[in-house]
Amino acid sequence: MAMSGPPSGRRGRHRAPMADINVTPLVDVMLVLLIIFMVTAPLLVTGVPVNLPETRAKGLDQDQKPTVVSIDRDGGVFIDDAQISDAELPGRLAEIMSANAGKAEPPQIFLRADKGLDYGRVMLVMGELNRAGLNKVALVSTGSEGGSAVSSGSE
């Protein structure tokens, strides 16, 4: 009895071409890329220099006139147009909060700060706003077209 082999004249030397794709190397490469992106993505976010005072954001529509808290280049704090000291700030913010006590929402506060100002000074004023219960704070910046823009946000 003769053994039956492949139809070709040469027995066992050549195999038929494989029709399946080997995806194991592709999966290995994709897993390595995934790990690389997971490690480098947080580093890209923190390393980007940002000039915060300039923006192209549109202004927000307002129902009522907000209270404007401004901090000038020297660190002086103003509520609307009146300059106040650091000691008077908590009392004035408590007055603003009590004046709007009957309303459903806390009053809107616009925070304007000079771009040359120390970030810690701005955070001190924002901390006083938060302590007074004024959490609806919008940061005001100058738009690139020269207009004023407001970025909505809360502490």
Tab-separated table of N, CA and C in Angstrom:
chain	number	residue	atom	x	y	z
A	1	MET	N	0.823	-1.170	0.000
A	1	MET	CA	0.000	0.000	0.000
A	1	MET	C	0.863	1.227	0.000
A	2	ALA	N	0.460	2.079	-0.792
A	2	ALA	CA	1.187	3.339	-0.906
A	2	ALA	C	0.508	4.390	-0.053
A	3	MET	N	1.335	5.290	0.511
A	3	MET	CA	0.757	6.367	1.318
A	3	MET	C	0.276	7.477	0.407
A	4	SER	N	-0.829	7.998	0.786
A	4	SER	CA	-1.373	9.086	-0.021
A	4	SER	C	-0.864	10.395	0.562
A	5	GLY	N	-0.268	11.254	-0.232
A	5	GLY	CA	0.329	12.502	0.220
A	5	GLY	C	-0.290	13.701	-0.471
A	6	PRO	N	0.390	14.812	-0.402
A	6	PRO	CA	-0.130	16.007	-1.058
A	6	PRO	C	-0.170	15.802	-2.560
A	7	PRO	N	-0.998	16.565	-3.231
A	7	PRO	CA	-1.168	16.355	-4.650
A	7	PRO	C	0.064	16.703	-5.477
A	8	SER	N	0.995	17.405	-4.901
A	8	SER	CA	2.169	17.781	-5.682
A	8	SER	C	3.078	16.570	-5.851
A	9	GLY	N	3.988	16.681	-6.752
A	9	GLY	CA	4.906	15.586	-7.014
A	9	GLY	C	5.929	15.433	-5.905
A	10	ARG	N	6.237	16.516	-5.160
A	10	ARG	CA	7.223	16.427	-4.083
A	10	ARG	C	6.511	16.171	-2.784
A	11	ARG	N	6.870	15.173	-2.111
A	11	ARG	CA	6.169	14.798	-0.899
A	11	ARG	C	6.733	15.513	0.329
A	12	GLY	N	5.906	16.375	0.980
A	12	GLY	CA	6.238	16.974	2.260
A	12	GLY	C	7.262	18.093	2.240
A	13	ARG	N	7.751	18.493	1.130
A	13	ARG	CA	8.757	19.550	1.124
A	13	ARG	C	8.122	20.938	1.249
A	14	HIS	N	7.022	21.197	0.612
A	14	HIS	CA	6.365	22.515	0.648
A	14	HIS	C	4.982	22.382	1.253
A	15	ARG	N	4.690	23.335	2.096
A	15	ARG	CA	3.351	23.372	2.664
A	15	ARG	C	2.495	24.310	1.847
A	16	ALA	N	1.221	24.146	1.988
A	16	ALA	CA	0.296	25.055	1.306
A	16	ALA	C	0.361	26.409	1.996
A	17	PRO	N	0.173	27.511	1.264
A	17	PRO	CA	0.228	28.834	1.893
A	17	PRO	C	-0.840	28.975	2.977
A	18	MET	N	-0.441	29.641	4.078
A	18	MET	CA	-1.340	29.811	5.204
A	18	MET	C	-2.244	31.015	4.916
A	19	ALA	N	-3.541	30.874	5.058
A	19	ALA	CA	-4.488	31.936	4.742
A	19	ALA	C	-4.824	32.792	5.955
A	20	ASP	N	-4.424	32.428	7.162
A	20	ASP	CA	-4.749	33.192	8.374
A	20	ASP	C	-3.638	34.207	8.665
A	21	ILE	N	-4.044	35.353	9.209
A	21	ILE	CA	-3.089	36.390	9.588
A	21	ILE	C	-2.723	36.177	11.054
A	22	ASN	N	-1.452	36.260	11.342
A	22	ASN	CA	-0.987	36.130	12.723
A	22	ASN	C	-1.113	37.501	13.394
A	23	VAL	N	-2.050	37.663	14.323
A	23	VAL	CA	-2.316	38.949	14.955
A	23	VAL	C	-1.547	39.132	16.269
A	24	THR	N	-0.825	38.164	16.710
A	24	THR	CA	-0.097	38.268	17.976
A	24	THR	C	0.908	39.419	17.965
A	25	PRO	N	1.732	39.599	16.937
A	25	PRO	CA	2.649	40.751	16.943
A	25	PRO	C	1.898	42.089	16.921
A	26	LEU	N	0.781	42.147	16.240
A	26	LEU	CA	-0.019	43.373	16.198
A	26	LEU	C	-0.562	43.716	17.582
A	27	VAL	N	-1.036	42.718	18.296
A	27	VAL	CA	-1.558	42.941	19.647
A	27	VAL	C	-0.429	43.377	20.573
A	28	ASP	N	0.749	42.788	20.446
A	28	ASP	CA	1.886	43.180	21.269
A	28	ASP	C	2.256	44.638	21.041
A	29	VAL	N	2.317	45.062	19.810
A	29	VAL	CA	2.660	46.455	19.485
A	29	VAL	C	1.597	47.403	20.018
A	30	MET	N	0.345	47.057	19.875
A	30	MET	CA	-0.739	47.929	20.347
A	30	MET	C	-0.719	48.057	21.876
A	31	LEU	N	-0.421	46.992	22.586
A	31	LEU	CA	-0.331	47.071	24.047
A	31	LEU	C	0.834	47.942	24.490
A	32	VAL	N	1.956	47.859	23.801
A	32	VAL	CA	3.105	48.700	24.129
A	32	VAL	C	2.764	50.162	23.865
A	33	LEU	N	2.115	50.465	22.744
A	33	LEU	CA	1.712	51.843	22.450
A	33	LEU	C	0.713	52.362	23.479
A	34	LEU	N	-0.211	51.524	23.899
A	34	LEU	CA	-1.184	51.928	24.915
A	34	LEU	C	-0.487	52.302	26.218
A	35	ILE	N	0.471	51.509	26.637
A	35	ILE	CA	1.208	51.809	27.867
A	35	ILE	C	1.997	53.098	27.717
A	36	ILE	N	2.622	53.308	26.575
A	36	ILE	CA	3.392	54.543	26.352
A	36	ILE	C	2.474	55.758	26.427
A	37	PHE	N	1.316	55.716	25.795
A	37	PHE	CA	0.396	56.853	25.837
A	37	PHE	C	-0.176	57.070	27.232
A	38	MET	N	-0.424	55.999	27.964
A	38	MET	CA	-0.949	56.152	29.325
A	38	MET	C	0.088	56.812	30.237
A	39	VAL	N	1.351	56.553	30.007
A	39	VAL	CA	2.389	57.142	30.843
A	39	VAL	C	2.671	58.585	30.438
A	40	THR	N	2.686	58.892	29.147
A	40	THR	CA	3.076	60.231	28.697
A	40	THR	C	1.938	61.236	28.679
A	41	ALA	N	0.682	60.820	28.620
A	41	ALA	CA	-0.433	61.770	28.535
A	41	ALA	C	-0.504	62.712	29.737
A	42	PRO	N	-0.383	62.252	30.981
A	42	PRO	CA	-0.413	63.209	32.093
A	42	PRO	C	0.766	64.178	32.086
A	43	LEU	N	1.902	63.772	31.571
A	43	LEU	CA	3.055	64.656	31.519
A	43	LEU	C	2.856	65.781	30.515
A	44	LEU	N	2.132	65.523	29.438
A	44	LEU	CA	1.889	66.545	28.426
A	44	LEU	C	0.969	67.633	28.944
A	45	VAL	N	0.016	67.289	29.778
A	45	VAL	CA	-0.942	68.264	30.286
A	45	VAL	C	-0.275	69.239	31.242
A	46	THR	N	0.587	68.768	32.120
A	46	THR	CA	1.185	69.641	33.118
A	46	THR	C	2.350	70.445	32.576
A	47	GLY	N	2.942	70.062	31.483
A	47	GLY	CA	4.112	70.757	30.975
A	47	GLY	C	3.821	71.850	29.975
A	48	VAL	N	2.564	72.159	29.681
A	48	VAL	CA	2.220	73.145	28.673
A	48	VAL	C	2.160	74.532	29.299
A	49	PRO	N	2.942	75.499	28.800
A	49	PRO	CA	2.829	76.866	29.328
A	49	PRO	C	1.551	77.525	28.823
A	50	VAL	N	0.815	78.180	29.724
A	50	VAL	CA	-0.477	78.772	29.383
A	50	VAL	C	-0.482	80.238	29.797
A	51	ASN	N	-0.949	81.114	28.910
A	51	ASN	CA	-1.132	82.521	29.237
A	51	ASN	C	-2.609	82.718	29.542
A	52	LEU	N	-2.996	82.621	30.792
A	52	LEU	CA	-4.400	82.598	31.189
A	52	LEU	C	-5.207	83.853	30.878
A	53	PRO	N	-4.672	85.053	30.998
A	53	PRO	CA	-5.534	86.219	30.822
A	53	PRO	C	-6.094	86.408	29.414
A	54	GLU	N	-5.506	85.838	28.387
A	54	GLU	CA	-6.027	86.015	27.040
A	54	GLU	C	-6.867	84.815	26.640
A	55	THR	N	-8.030	85.086	26.047
A	55	THR	CA	-8.912	84.009	25.623
A	55	THR	C	-9.782	84.463	24.470
A	56	ARG	N	-10.348	83.513	23.765
A	56	ARG	CA	-11.271	83.816	22.679
A	56	ARG	C	-12.692	83.409	23.050
A	57	ALA	N	-12.924	83.195	24.326
A	57	ALA	CA	-14.246	82.765	24.791
A	57	ALA	C	-15.258	83.896	24.643
A	58	LYS	N	-16.483	83.521	24.383
A	58	LYS	CA	-17.569	84.491	24.314
A	58	LYS	C	-18.035	84.831	25.720
A	59	GLY	N	-18.623	85.995	25.858
A	59	GLY	CA	-19.166	86.398	27.143
A	59	GLY	C	-20.409	85.606	27.492
A	60	LEU	N	-20.712	85.515	28.782
A	60	LEU	CA	-21.894	84.797	29.251
A	60	LEU	C	-23.089	85.729	29.291
A	61	ASP	N	-24.256	85.190	29.039
A	61	ASP	CA	-25.485	85.970	29.181
A	61	ASP	C	-25.839	86.039	30.662
A	62	GLN	N	-26.164	87.230	31.144
A	62	GLN	CA	-26.442	87.427	32.560
A	62	GLN	C	-27.858	87.935	32.761
A	63	ASP	N	-28.558	87.415	33.780
A	63	ASP	CA	-29.892	87.877	34.139
A	63	ASP	C	-29.825	89.107	35.040
A	64	GLN	N	-28.850	89.138	35.936
A	64	GLN	CA	-28.709	90.232	36.876
A	64	GLN	C	-27.270	90.726	36.869
A	65	LYS	N	-27.056	91.937	37.384
A	65	LYS	CA	-25.719	92.516	37.407
A	65	LYS	C	-24.876	91.796	38.457
A	66	PRO	N	-23.736	91.211	38.058
A	66	PRO	CA	-22.899	90.497	39.025
A	66	PRO	C	-22.047	91.464	39.837
A	67	THR	N	-21.532	90.970	40.946
A	67	THR	CA	-20.575	91.714	41.758
A	67	THR	C	-19.191	91.461	41.179
A	68	VAL	N	-18.425	92.530	41.000
A	68	VAL	CA	-17.094	92.417	40.412
A	68	VAL	C	-16.055	92.593	41.511
A	69	VAL	N	-15.227	91.569	41.687
A	69	VAL	CA	-14.107	91.628	42.623
A	69	VAL	C	-12.851	91.732	41.773
A	70	SER	N	-12.082	92.814	41.973
A	70	SER	CA	-10.881	93.048	41.175
A	70	SER	C	-9.659	93.074	42.065
A	71	ILE	N	-8.546	92.589	41.516
A	71	ILE	CA	-7.255	92.638	42.213
A	71	ILE	C	-6.283	93.329	41.263
A	72	ASP	N	-5.734	94.494	41.698
A	72	ASP	CA	-4.831	95.220	40.810
A	72	ASP	C	-3.409	94.671	40.898
A	73	ARG	N	-2.507	95.281	40.145
A	73	ARG	CA	-1.135	94.800	40.045
A	73	ARG	C	-0.414	94.808	41.396
A	74	ASP	N	-0.776	95.731	42.264
A	74	ASP	CA	-0.130	95.826	43.573
A	74	ASP	C	-0.761	94.895	44.608
A	75	GLY	N	-1.825	94.195	44.262
A	75	GLY	CA	-2.476	93.272	45.187
A	75	GLY	C	-3.649	93.884	45.929
A	76	GLY	N	-4.022	95.125	45.585
A	76	GLY	CA	-5.179	95.764	46.212
A	76	GLY	C	-6.478	95.129	45.745
A	77	VAL	N	-7.415	94.928	46.675
A	77	VAL	CA	-8.684	94.267	46.363
A	77	VAL	C	-9.775	95.331	46.278
A	78	PHE	N	-10.600	95.226	45.232
A	78	PHE	CA	-11.709	96.145	45.004
A	78	PHE	C	-12.977	95.333	44.853
A	79	ILE	N	-14.055	95.776	45.490
A	79	ILE	CA	-15.381	95.204	45.240
A	79	ILE	C	-16.156	96.278	44.509
A	80	ASP	N	-16.574	95.951	43.299
A	80	ASP	CA	-17.083	96.907	42.320
A	80	ASP	C	-16.000	97.977	42.139
A	81	ASP	N	-16.180	99.205	42.569
A	81	ASP	CA	-15.133	100.224	42.392
A	81	ASP	C	-14.523	100.667	43.712
A	82	ALA	N	-14.934	100.111	44.821
A	82	ALA	CA	-14.463	100.538	46.142
A	82	ALA	C	-13.316	99.646	46.603
A	83	GLN	N	-12.188	100.283	46.979
A	83	GLN	CA	-11.053	99.515	47.476
A	83	GLN	C	-11.283	99.141	48.935
A	84	ILE	N	-10.956	97.890	49.260
A	84	ILE	CA	-11.104	97.416	50.631
A	84	ILE	C	-9.809	96.745	51.064
A	85	SER	N	-9.605	96.657	52.357
A	85	SER	CA	-8.403	96.002	52.886
A	85	SER	C	-8.668	94.501	53.030
A	86	ASP	N	-7.604	93.762	53.289
A	86	ASP	CA	-7.743	92.312	53.479
A	86	ASP	C	-8.597	92.000	54.703
A	87	ALA	N	-8.533	92.848	55.728
A	87	ALA	CA	-9.311	92.607	56.949
A	87	ALA	C	-10.806	92.830	56.704
A	88	GLU	N	-11.158	93.756	55.800
A	88	GLU	CA	-12.570	94.053	55.515
A	88	GLU	C	-13.194	93.056	54.542
A	89	LEU	N	-12.376	92.310	53.801
A	89	LEU	CA	-12.884	91.426	52.743
A	89	LEU	C	-13.889	90.391	53.247
A	90	PRO	N	-13.627	89.632	54.319
A	90	PRO	CA	-14.620	88.637	54.756
A	90	PRO	C	-15.952	89.263	55.148
A	91	GLY	N	-15.924	90.423	55.805
A	91	GLY	CA	-17.170	91.084	56.196
A	91	GLY	C	-17.979	91.557	55.007
A	92	ARG	N	-17.301	92.131	54.012
A	92	ARG	CA	-18.000	92.599	52.807
A	92	ARG	C	-18.586	91.437	52.013
A	93	LEU	N	-17.858	90.331	51.947
A	93	LEU	CA	-18.380	89.158	51.231
A	93	LEU	C	-19.571	88.556	51.970
A	94	ALA	N	-19.547	88.595	53.298
A	94	ALA	CA	-20.689	88.112	54.078
A	94	ALA	C	-21.902	89.007	53.848
A	95	GLU	N	-21.700	90.320	53.691
A	95	GLU	CA	-22.805	91.229	53.386
A	95	GLU	C	-23.422	90.917	52.030
A	96	ILE	N	-22.581	90.627	51.043
A	96	ILE	CA	-23.083	90.281	49.701
A	96	ILE	C	-23.902	88.995	49.775
A	97	MET	N	-23.422	88.022	50.531
A	97	MET	CA	-24.133	86.751	50.663
A	97	MET	C	-25.457	86.931	51.397
A	98	SER	N	-25.470	87.734	52.458
A	98	SER	CA	-26.715	87.937	53.213
A	98	SER	C	-27.721	88.764	52.437
A	99	ALA	N	-27.262	89.650	51.549
A	99	ALA	CA	-28.184	90.441	50.725
A	99	ALA	C	-28.932	89.560	49.734
A	100	ASN	N	-28.353	88.444	49.370
A	100	ASN	CA	-28.980	87.520	48.419
A	100	ASN	C	-29.435	86.234	49.094
A	101	ALA	N	-29.699	86.280	50.387
A	101	ALA	CA	-30.038	85.072	51.147
A	101	ALA	C	-31.374	84.466	50.726
A	102	GLY	N	-32.347	85.270	50.290
A	102	GLY	CA	-33.665	84.749	49.950
A	102	GLY	C	-33.741	84.120	48.572
A	103	LYS	N	-32.714	84.275	47.765
A	103	LYS	CA	-32.736	83.782	46.384
A	103	LYS	C	-32.290	82.328	46.321
A	104	ALA	N	-32.733	81.652	45.257
A	104	ALA	CA	-32.428	80.226	45.109
A	104	ALA	C	-30.961	79.981	44.798
A	105	GLU	N	-30.343	80.865	44.024
A	105	GLU	CA	-28.949	80.696	43.632
A	105	GLU	C	-28.071	81.718	44.338
A	106	PRO	N	-26.818	81.364	44.602
A	106	PRO	CA	-25.907	82.366	45.161
A	106	PRO	C	-25.609	83.428	44.106
A	107	PRO	N	-25.220	84.622	44.521
A	107	PRO	CA	-24.955	85.680	43.546
A	107	PRO	C	-23.750	85.360	42.667
A	108	GLN	N	-23.788	85.868	41.440
A	108	GLN	CA	-22.685	85.692	40.498
A	108	GLN	C	-21.566	86.670	40.853
A	109	ILE	N	-20.332	86.168	40.915
A	109	ILE	CA	-19.161	86.989	41.203
A	109	ILE	C	-18.238	86.936	39.990
A	110	PHE	N	-17.807	88.109	39.512
A	110	PHE	CA	-16.788	88.178	38.468
A	110	PHE	C	-15.473	88.506	39.146
A	111	LEU	N	-14.471	87.688	38.956
A	111	LEU	CA	-13.148	87.901	39.537
A	111	LEU	C	-12.199	88.362	38.447
A	112	ARG	N	-11.683	89.576	38.619
A	112	ARG	CA	-10.725	90.146	37.675
A	112	ARG	C	-9.401	90.296	38.402
A	113	ALA	N	-8.314	89.814	37.802
A	113	ALA	CA	-6.992	89.923	38.410
A	113	ALA	C	-5.984	90.293	37.341
A	114	ASP	N	-5.037	91.132	37.716
A	114	ASP	CA	-3.972	91.537	36.804
A	114	ASP	C	-3.121	90.329	36.449
A	115	LYS	N	-2.702	90.236	35.178
A	115	LYS	CA	-1.964	89.044	34.773
A	115	LYS	C	-0.550	89.001	35.335
A	116	GLY	N	-0.016	90.101	35.804
A	116	GLY	CA	1.295	90.112	36.423
A	116	GLY	C	1.260	89.793	37.906
A	117	LEU	N	0.084	89.507	38.416
A	117	LEU	CA	-0.115	89.263	39.841
A	117	LEU	C	0.303	87.847	40.222
A	118	ASP	N	0.745	87.679	41.459
A	118	ASP	CA	1.115	86.372	41.987
A	118	ASP	C	-0.125	85.484	42.102
A	119	TYR	N	-0.018	84.252	41.680
A	119	TYR	CA	-1.133	83.311	41.700
A	119	TYR	C	-1.641	83.067	43.116
A	120	GLY	N	-0.743	83.077	44.070
A	120	GLY	CA	-1.142	82.858	45.458
A	120	GLY	C	-2.068	83.939	45.963
A	121	ARG	N	-1.864	85.169	45.521
A	121	ARG	CA	-2.742	86.278	45.931
A	121	ARG	C	-4.158	86.066	45.405
A	122	VAL	N	-4.267	85.623	44.169
A	122	VAL	CA	-5.588	85.344	43.585
A	122	VAL	C	-6.255	84.205	44.348
A	123	MET	N	-5.491	83.183	44.716
A	123	MET	CA	-6.061	82.041	45.428
A	123	MET	C	-6.519	82.429	46.832
A	124	LEU	N	-5.851	83.392	47.469
A	124	LEU	CA	-6.308	83.866	48.773
A	124	LEU	C	-7.682	84.514	48.667
A	125	VAL	N	-7.874	85.335	47.632
A	125	VAL	CA	-9.174	85.981	47.444
A	125	VAL	C	-10.241	84.945	47.093
A	126	MET	N	-9.886	83.967	46.259
A	126	MET	CA	-10.848	82.915	45.917
A	126	MET	C	-11.195	82.073	47.140
A	127	GLY	N	-10.251	81.862	48.018
A	127	GLY	CA	-10.518	81.132	49.256
A	127	GLY	C	-11.494	81.885	50.149
A	128	GLU	N	-11.357	83.214	50.216
A	128	GLU	CA	-12.305	84.025	50.989
A	128	GLU	C	-13.698	83.993	50.364
A	129	LEU	N	-13.758	83.988	49.039
A	129	LEU	CA	-15.054	83.871	48.358
A	129	LEU	C	-15.712	82.535	48.697
A	130	ASN	N	-14.942	81.481	48.691
A	130	ASN	CA	-15.463	80.148	49.002
A	130	ASN	C	-15.911	80.078	50.458
A	131	ARG	N	-15.133	80.633	51.367
A	131	ARG	CA	-15.477	80.610	52.786
A	131	ARG	C	-16.784	81.364	53.041
A	132	ALA	N	-17.036	82.429	52.264
A	132	ALA	CA	-18.260	83.203	52.438
A	132	ALA	C	-19.465	82.515	51.801
A	133	GLY	N	-19.246	81.422	51.061
A	133	GLY	CA	-20.350	80.718	50.417
A	133	GLY	C	-20.632	81.201	49.010
A	134	LEU	N	-19.773	82.050	48.469
A	134	LEU	CA	-19.930	82.569	47.107
A	134	LEU	C	-19.168	81.652	46.156
A	135	ASN	N	-19.836	80.616	45.692
A	135	ASN	CA	-19.183	79.603	44.865
A	135	ASN	C	-19.444	79.761	43.381
A	136	LYS	N	-20.260	80.720	43.003
A	136	LYS	CA	-20.548	80.937	41.588
A	136	LYS	C	-19.628	82.054	41.098
A	137	VAL	N	-18.378	81.680	40.805
A	137	VAL	CA	-17.330	82.632	40.453
A	137	VAL	C	-16.968	82.443	38.987
A	138	ALA	N	-16.881	83.558	38.254
A	138	ALA	CA	-16.433	83.543	36.863
A	138	ALA	C	-15.165	84.371	36.765
A	139	LEU	N	-14.176	83.852	36.068
A	139	LEU	CA	-12.915	84.555	35.884
A	139	LEU	C	-12.996	85.394	34.620
A	140	VAL	N	-12.657	86.669	34.720
A	140	VAL	CA	-12.743	87.597	33.600
A	140	VAL	C	-11.363	87.737	32.986
A	141	SER	N	-11.299	87.678	31.659
A	141	SER	CA	-10.036	87.849	30.947
A	141	SER	C	-10.261	88.753	29.743
A	142	THR	N	-9.176	89.223	29.160
A	142	THR	CA	-9.258	90.054	27.974
A	142	THR	C	-9.166	89.162	26.761
A	143	GLY	N	-10.103	89.331	25.830
A	143	GLY	CA	-10.094	88.531	24.617
A	143	GLY	C	-8.997	88.968	23.676
A	144	SER	N	-8.668	88.118	22.709
A	144	SER	CA	-7.613	88.441	21.767
A	144	SER	C	-8.001	89.563	20.820
A	145	GLU	N	-9.320	89.837	20.670
A	145	GLU	CA	-9.773	90.934	19.839
A	145	GLU	C	-9.850	92.237	20.618
A	146	GLY	N	-9.501	92.225	21.887
A	146	GLY	CA	-9.525	93.434	22.703
A	146	GLY	C	-10.777	93.558	23.551
A	147	GLY	N	-11.760	92.691	23.369
A	147	GLY	CA	-12.978	92.725	24.165
A	147	GLY	C	-12.802	91.968	25.460
A	148	SER	N	-13.808	92.031	26.297
A	148	SER	CA	-13.748	91.322	27.578
A	148	SER	C	-14.468	89.992	27.445
A	149	ALA	N	-13.889	88.945	28.011
A	149	ALA	CA	-14.494	87.616	27.966
A	149	ALA	C	-14.575	87.072	29.391
A	150	VAL	N	-15.587	86.263	29.619
A	150	VAL	CA	-15.798	85.687	30.939
A	150	VAL	C	-15.788	84.185	30.825
A	151	SER	N	-14.970	83.521	31.653
A	151	SER	CA	-14.957	82.063	31.727
A	151	SER	C	-15.724	81.648	32.945
A	152	SER	N	-16.803	80.923	32.729
A	152	SER	CA	-17.636	80.503	33.846
A	152	SER	C	-16.991	79.342	34.560
A	153	GLY	N	-17.177	79.304	35.848
A	153	GLY	CA	-16.634	78.197	36.624
A	153	GLY	C	-16.947	78.394	38.086
A	154	SER	N	-16.660	77.400	38.870
A	154	SER	CA	-16.824	77.476	40.308
A	154	SER	C	-15.540	77.041	40.948
A	155	GLU	N	-15.434	77.386	42.204
A	155	GLU	CA	-14.258	76.970	42.944
A	155	GLU	C	-14.371	75.514	43.295
